[in-house]
mmCIF file of C-alpha atoms in Angstrom:
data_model
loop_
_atom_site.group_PDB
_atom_site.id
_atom_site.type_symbol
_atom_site.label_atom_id
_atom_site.label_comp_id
_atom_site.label_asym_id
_atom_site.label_seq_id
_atom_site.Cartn_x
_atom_site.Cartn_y
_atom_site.Cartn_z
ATOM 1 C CA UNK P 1 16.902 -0.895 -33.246
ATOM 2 C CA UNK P 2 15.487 -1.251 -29.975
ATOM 3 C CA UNK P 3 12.674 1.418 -28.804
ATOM 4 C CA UNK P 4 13.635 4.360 -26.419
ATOM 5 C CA UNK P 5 11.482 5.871 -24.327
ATOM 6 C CA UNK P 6 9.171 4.999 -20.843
ATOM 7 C CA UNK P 7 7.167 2.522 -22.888
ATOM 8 C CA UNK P 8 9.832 -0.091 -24.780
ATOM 9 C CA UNK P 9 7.325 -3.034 -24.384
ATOM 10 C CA UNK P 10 4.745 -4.211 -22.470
ATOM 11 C CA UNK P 11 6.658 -5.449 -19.383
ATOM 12 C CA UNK P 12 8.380 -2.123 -19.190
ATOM 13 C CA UNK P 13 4.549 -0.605 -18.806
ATOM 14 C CA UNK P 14 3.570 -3.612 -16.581
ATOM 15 C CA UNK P 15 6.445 -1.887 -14.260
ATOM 16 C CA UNK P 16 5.947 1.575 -14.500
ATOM 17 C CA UNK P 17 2.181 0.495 -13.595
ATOM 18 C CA UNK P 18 3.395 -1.524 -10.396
ATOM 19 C CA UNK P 19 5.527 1.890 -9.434
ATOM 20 C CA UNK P 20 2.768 4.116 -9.747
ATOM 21 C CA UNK P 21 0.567 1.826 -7.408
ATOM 22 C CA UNK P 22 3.414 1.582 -4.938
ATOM 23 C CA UNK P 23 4.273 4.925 -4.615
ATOM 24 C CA UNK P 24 -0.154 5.874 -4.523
ATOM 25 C CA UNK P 25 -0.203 3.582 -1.979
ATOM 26 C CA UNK P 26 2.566 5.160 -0.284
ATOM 27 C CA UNK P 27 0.948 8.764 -0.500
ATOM 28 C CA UNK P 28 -2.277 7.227 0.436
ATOM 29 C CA UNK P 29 -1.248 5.494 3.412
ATOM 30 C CA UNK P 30 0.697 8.937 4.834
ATOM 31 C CA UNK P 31 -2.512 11.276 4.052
ATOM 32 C CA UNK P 32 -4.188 9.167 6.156
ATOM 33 C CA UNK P 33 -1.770 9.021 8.953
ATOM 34 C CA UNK P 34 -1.560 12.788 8.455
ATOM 35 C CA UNK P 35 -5.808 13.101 8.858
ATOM 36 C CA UNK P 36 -5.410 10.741 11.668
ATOM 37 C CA UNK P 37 -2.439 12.084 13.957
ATOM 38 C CA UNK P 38 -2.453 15.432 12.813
ATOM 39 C CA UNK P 39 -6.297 16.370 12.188
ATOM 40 C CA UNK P 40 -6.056 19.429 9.735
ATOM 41 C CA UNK P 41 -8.843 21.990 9.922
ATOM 42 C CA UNK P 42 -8.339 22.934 6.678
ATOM 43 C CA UNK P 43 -11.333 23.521 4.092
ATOM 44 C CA UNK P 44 -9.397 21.565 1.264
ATOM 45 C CA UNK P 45 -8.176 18.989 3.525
ATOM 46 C CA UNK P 46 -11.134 16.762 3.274
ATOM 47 C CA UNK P 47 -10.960 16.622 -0.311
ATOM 48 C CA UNK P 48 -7.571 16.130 -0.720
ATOM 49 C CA UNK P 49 -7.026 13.416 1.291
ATOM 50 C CA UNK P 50 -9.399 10.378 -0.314
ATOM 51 C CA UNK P 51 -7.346 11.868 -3.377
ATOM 52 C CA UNK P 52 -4.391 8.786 -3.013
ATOM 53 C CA UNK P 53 -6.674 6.223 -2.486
ATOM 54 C CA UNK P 54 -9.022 6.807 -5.556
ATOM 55 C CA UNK P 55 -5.192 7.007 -7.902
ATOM 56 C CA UNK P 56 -4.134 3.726 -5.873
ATOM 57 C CA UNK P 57 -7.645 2.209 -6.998
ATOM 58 C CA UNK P 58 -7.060 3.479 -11.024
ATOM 59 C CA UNK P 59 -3.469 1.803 -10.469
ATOM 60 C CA UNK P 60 -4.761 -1.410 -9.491
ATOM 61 C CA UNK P 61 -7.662 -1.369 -12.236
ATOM 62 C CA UNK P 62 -4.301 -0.542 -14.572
ATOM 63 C CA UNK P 63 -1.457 -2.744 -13.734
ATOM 64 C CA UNK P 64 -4.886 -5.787 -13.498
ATOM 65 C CA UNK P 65 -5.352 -5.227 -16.979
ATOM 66 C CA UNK P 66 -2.332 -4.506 -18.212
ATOM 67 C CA UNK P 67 -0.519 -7.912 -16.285
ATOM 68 C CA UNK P 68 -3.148 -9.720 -17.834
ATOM 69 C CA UNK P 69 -2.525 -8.371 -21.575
ATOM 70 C CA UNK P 70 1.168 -9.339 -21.120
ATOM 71 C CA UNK P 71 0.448 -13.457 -19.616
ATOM 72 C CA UNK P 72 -1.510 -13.292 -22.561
ATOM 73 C CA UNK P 73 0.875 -12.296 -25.657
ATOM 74 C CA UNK P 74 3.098 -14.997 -23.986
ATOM 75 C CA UNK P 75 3.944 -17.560 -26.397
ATOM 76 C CA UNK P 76 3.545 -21.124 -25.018
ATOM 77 C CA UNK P 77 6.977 -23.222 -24.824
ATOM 78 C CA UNK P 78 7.874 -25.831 -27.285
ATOM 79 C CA UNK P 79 7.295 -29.354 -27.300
ATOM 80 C CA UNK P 80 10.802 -29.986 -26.728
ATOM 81 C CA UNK P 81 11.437 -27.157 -24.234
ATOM 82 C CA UNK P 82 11.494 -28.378 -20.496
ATOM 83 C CA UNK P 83 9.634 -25.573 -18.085
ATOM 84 C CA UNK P 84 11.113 -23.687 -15.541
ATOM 85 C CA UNK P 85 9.998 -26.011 -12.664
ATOM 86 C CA UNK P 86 11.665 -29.150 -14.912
ATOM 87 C CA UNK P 87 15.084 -27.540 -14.712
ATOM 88 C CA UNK P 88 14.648 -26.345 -10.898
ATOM 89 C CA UNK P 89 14.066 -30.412 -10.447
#
């Protein structure tokens, strides 16, 4: 019976990883735009901002490792199997 839940295997949290730096990325980009164009005066505002880039940086670090951990478990192809670039040929 196959596993439910967010984490069914490891390319399922390779994903979720790869969404979570798009969308800090996203956040990161428009708190800066915000800082830029808008240029809050509030006493939080300098704290808050950085706040994207530092989860965008723990995303990278995450999905790096992660990616790497799933080329890893992959099983190498059979004497007898032809690769993906044979069969494209």
């Amino acid at each position: 019976m196959a596993e439910s839940g967010p984490f069914r295997s490891s390319a399922s949290a390779v994903q979720l990883s790869a969404r979570l730096l798009c969308w800090s990325l996203a956040a990161a980009m428009a708190s800066a735009a915000a800082d830029a164009w808008l240029h809050p005066h509030l006493r939080w505002w300098g704290a808050v901002w950085p706040l994207p880039w530092w989860s965008a940086c723990l995303a990278v670090l995450t999905w790096a490792v992660l990616r790497a951990r799933e080329k890893g478990d992959r099983t190498p192809p059979q004497e007898g199997a032809r690769g993906d670039w044979e069969q494209a040929a």
